[in-house]
Short mmCIF file of C-alpha atoms in Angstrom, two decimals:
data_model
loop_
_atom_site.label_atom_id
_atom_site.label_comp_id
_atom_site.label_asym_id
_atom_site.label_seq_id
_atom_site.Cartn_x
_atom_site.Cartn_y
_atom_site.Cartn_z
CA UNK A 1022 2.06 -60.00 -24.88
CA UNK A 1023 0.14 -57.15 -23.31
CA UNK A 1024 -2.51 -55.33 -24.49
CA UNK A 1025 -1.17 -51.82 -25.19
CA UNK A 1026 -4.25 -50.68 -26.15
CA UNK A 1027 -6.47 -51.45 -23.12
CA UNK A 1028 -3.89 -50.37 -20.87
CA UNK A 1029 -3.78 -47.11 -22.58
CA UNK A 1030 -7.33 -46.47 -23.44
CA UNK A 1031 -7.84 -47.37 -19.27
CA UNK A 1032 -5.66 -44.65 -18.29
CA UNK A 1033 -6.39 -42.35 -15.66
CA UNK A 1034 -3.43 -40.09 -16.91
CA UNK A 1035 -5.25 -36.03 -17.71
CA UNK A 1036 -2.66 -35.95 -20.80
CA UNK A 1037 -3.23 -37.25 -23.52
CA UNK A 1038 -0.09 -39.42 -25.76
CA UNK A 1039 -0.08 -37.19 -28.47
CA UNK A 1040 0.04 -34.15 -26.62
CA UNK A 1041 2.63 -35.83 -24.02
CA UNK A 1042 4.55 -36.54 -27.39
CA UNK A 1043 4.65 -33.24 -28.47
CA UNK A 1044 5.46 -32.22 -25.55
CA UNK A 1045 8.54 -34.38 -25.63
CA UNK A 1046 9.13 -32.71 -29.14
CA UNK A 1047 9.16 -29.76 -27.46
CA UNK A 1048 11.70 -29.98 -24.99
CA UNK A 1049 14.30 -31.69 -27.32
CA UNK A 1050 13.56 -28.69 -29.91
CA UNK A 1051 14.57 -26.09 -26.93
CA UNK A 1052 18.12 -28.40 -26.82
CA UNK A 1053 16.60 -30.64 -23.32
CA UNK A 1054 14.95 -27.92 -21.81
CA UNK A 1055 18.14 -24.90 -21.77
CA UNK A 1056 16.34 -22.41 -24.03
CA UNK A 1057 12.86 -23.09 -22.10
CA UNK A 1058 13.72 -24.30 -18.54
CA UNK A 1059 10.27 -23.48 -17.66
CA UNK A 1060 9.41 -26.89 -20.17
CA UNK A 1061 11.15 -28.70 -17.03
CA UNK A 1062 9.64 -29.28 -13.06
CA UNK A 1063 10.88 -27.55 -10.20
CA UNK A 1064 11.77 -31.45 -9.13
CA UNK A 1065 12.92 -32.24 -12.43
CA UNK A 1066 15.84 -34.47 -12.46
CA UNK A 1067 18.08 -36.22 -15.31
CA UNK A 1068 19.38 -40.10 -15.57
CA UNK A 1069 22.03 -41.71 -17.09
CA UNK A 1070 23.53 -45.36 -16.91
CA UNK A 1071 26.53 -43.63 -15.17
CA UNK A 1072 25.83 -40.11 -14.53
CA UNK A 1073 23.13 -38.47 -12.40
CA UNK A 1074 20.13 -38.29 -10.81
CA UNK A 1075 21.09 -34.23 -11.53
CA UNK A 1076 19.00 -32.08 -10.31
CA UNK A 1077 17.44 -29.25 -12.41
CA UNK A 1078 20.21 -26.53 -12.49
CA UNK A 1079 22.94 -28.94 -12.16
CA UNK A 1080 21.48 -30.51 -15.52
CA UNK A 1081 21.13 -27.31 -17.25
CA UNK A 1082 24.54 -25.73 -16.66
CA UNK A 1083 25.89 -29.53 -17.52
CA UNK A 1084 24.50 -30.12 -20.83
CA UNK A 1085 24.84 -26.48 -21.60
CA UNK A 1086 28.84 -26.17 -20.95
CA UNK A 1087 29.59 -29.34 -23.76
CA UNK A 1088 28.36 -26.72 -26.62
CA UNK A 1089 27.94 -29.93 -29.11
CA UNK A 1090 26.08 -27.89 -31.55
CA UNK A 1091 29.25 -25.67 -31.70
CA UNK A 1092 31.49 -28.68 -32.40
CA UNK A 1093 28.97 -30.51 -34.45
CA UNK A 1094 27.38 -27.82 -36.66
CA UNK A 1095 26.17 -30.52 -38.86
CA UNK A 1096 24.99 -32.77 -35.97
CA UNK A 1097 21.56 -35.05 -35.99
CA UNK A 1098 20.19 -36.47 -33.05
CA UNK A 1099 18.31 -38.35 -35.16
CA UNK A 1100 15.26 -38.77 -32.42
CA UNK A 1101 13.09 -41.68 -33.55
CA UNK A 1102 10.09 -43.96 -32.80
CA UNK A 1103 8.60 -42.23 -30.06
CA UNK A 1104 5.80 -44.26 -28.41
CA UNK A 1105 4.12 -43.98 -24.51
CA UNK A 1106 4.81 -46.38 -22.41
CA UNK A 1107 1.47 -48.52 -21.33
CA UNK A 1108 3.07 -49.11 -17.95
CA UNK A 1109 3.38 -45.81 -17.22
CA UNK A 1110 1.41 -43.75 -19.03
CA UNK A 1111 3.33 -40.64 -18.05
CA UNK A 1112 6.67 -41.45 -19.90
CA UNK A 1113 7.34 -40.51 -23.61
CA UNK A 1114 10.09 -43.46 -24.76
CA UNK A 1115 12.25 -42.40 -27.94
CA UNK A 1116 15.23 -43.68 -29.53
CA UNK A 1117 18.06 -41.78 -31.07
CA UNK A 1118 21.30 -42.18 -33.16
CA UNK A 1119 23.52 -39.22 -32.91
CA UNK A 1120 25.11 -38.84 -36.08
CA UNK A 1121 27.87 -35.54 -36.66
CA UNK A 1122 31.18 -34.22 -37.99
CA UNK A 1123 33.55 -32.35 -35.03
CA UNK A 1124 34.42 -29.61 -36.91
CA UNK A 1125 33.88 -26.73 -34.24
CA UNK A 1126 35.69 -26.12 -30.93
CA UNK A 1127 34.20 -28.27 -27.82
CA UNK A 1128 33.86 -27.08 -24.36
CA UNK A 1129 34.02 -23.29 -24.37
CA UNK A 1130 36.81 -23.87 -26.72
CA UNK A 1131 38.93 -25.79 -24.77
CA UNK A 1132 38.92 -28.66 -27.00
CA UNK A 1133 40.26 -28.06 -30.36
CA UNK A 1134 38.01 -29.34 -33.51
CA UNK A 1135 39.25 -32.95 -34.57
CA UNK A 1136 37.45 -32.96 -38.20
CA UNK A 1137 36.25 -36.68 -36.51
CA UNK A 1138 32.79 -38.27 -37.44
CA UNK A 1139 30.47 -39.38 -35.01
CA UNK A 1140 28.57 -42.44 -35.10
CA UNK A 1141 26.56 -43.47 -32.01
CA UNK A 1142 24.71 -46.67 -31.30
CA UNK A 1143 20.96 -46.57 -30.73
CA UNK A 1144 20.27 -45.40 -27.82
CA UNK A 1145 16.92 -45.56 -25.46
CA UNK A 1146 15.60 -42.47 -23.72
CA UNK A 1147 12.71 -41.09 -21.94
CA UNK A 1148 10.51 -38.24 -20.56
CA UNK A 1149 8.22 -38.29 -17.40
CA UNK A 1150 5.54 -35.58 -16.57
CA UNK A 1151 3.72 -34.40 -13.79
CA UNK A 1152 -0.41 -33.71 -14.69
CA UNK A 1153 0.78 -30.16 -15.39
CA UNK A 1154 2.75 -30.98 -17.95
CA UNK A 1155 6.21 -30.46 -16.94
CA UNK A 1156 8.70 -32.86 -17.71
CA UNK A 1157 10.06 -34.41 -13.73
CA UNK A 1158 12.54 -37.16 -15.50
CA UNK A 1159 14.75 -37.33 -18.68
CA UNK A 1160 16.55 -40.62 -19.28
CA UNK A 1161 19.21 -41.17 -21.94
CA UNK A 1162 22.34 -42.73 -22.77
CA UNK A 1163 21.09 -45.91 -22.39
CA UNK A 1164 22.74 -48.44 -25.34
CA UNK A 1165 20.48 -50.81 -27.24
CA UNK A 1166 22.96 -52.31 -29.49
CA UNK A 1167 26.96 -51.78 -28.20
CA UNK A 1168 28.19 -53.44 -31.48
CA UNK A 1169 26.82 -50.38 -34.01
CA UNK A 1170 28.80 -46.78 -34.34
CA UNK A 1171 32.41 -45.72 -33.46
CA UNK A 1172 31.37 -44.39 -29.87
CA UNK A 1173 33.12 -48.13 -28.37
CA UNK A 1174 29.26 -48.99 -27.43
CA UNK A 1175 29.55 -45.82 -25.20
CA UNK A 1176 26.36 -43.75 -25.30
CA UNK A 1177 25.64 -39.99 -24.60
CA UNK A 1178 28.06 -37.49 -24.78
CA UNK A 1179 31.22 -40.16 -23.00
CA UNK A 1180 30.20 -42.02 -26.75
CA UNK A 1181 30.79 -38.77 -28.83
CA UNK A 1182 33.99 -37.75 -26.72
CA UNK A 1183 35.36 -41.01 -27.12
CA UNK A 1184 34.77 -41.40 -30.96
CA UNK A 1185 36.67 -38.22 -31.70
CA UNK A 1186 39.62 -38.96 -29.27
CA UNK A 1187 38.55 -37.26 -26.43
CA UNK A 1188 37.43 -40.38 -24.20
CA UNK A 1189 37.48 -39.37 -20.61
CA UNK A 1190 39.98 -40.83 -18.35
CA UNK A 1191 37.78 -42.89 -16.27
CA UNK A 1192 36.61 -46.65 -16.86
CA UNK A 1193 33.26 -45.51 -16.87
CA UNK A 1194 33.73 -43.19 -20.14
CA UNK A 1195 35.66 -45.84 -21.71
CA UNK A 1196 34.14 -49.24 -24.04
CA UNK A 1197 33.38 -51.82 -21.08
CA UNK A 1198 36.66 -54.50 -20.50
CA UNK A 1199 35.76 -57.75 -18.86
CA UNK A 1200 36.98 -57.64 -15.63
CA UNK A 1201 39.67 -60.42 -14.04
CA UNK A 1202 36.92 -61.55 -12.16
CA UNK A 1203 34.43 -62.15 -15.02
CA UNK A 1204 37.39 -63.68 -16.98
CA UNK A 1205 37.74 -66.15 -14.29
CA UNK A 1206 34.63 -66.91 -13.77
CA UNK A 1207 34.48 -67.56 -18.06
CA UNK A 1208 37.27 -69.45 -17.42
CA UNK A 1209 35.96 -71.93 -14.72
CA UNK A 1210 32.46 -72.15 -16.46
CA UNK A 1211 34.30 -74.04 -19.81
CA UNK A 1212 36.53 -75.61 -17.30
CA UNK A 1213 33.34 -77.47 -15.84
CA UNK A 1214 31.63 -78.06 -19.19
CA UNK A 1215 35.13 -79.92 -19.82
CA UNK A 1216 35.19 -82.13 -16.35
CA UNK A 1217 31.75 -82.50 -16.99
CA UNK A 1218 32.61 -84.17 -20.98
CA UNK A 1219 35.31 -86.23 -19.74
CA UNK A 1220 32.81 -88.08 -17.30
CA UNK A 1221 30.20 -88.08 -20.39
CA UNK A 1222 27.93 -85.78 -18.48
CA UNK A 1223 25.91 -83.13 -20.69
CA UNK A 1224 25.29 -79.50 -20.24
#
């Protein structure tokens, strides 16, 4: 175990964790940073397991052009447990667990409501900032537990599309498949534990 404490009360870092915390608070308030973008560095640049790194703009017009909170009206991002990371002093960690009703038109419109409930997995996420504090880095997406929600342990927004029928057609945006590959390789692994029994070896 490390001692969170020391490492954090040694820190070098100008900001202080509840400030950097708020600060995190802040951004998600202003929906990631589009009402505010001024919350967000020149250098800032968003994460995903699949998507990204996005540069600022990129990000902005991205998350902007889904219009969740026109399809979810009742949505919860349900932002949780939010803690500084003793490694890095700089990041904000959260956790979140989307939770909403499609109801509302996605995209502009161009996705017709589907009266579909959401419910996503926990999922980690993170914040990085510069001494000025402006956020550089947003992380998200990332699944803790595949096995909880309807999103097919998808997170993000490929996790909400997918629970209310719109799953994107690539593999990436659908629930993970074991490959042929890993099947074989599953496959030849028990095969061996069997050779291995007949000759009375163990595991």
């Amino acid at each position: 175990m490390v001692d969170e404490a020391a490492m954090l009360a040694a820190s070098t870092f100008p900001i202080s964790p509840d400030d950097l915390i708020a600060r995190t608070k802040a951004i998600l308030a202003n929906k990631n940073g589009v009402e505010n973008p001024a919350l967000l560095a020149s250098d800032f640049k968003f994460v995903a397991p699949v998507v990204g790194p996005l540069p600022k703009d990129d990000f902005l017009q991205a998350f902007d052009g889904f219009k969740l909170e026109e399809g979810f009206p009742d949505a919860n991002a349900g932002y949780y447990a939010f803690r500084i990371d003793p490694f890095e002093p700089n990041r904000v960690w959260f956790d979140t667990r989307f939770r909403g009703t499609n109801t509302g038109p996605l995209s502009g419109g161009s996705l017709a409501a589907t009266g579909k409930k959401v419910e996503a997995p926990p999922q980690a996420c993170s914040m990085l900032f510069n001494e000025r504090g402006e956020c550089t880095q947003l992380t998200a997406g990332y699944v803790m537990d595949k096995q909880v929600g309807n999103t097919g342990g998808l997170g993000g927004v490929f996790g909400i599309f997918y629970a209310i029928g719109y799953g994107l057609p690539f593999p990436e945006a659908q629930p993970w498949k074991k490959s042929k590959r890993y099947n074989l390789f599953l496959k030849f692994s028990e095969f061996q534990k069997f050779v291995k029994s007949l000759g009375g070896g163990s595991d």
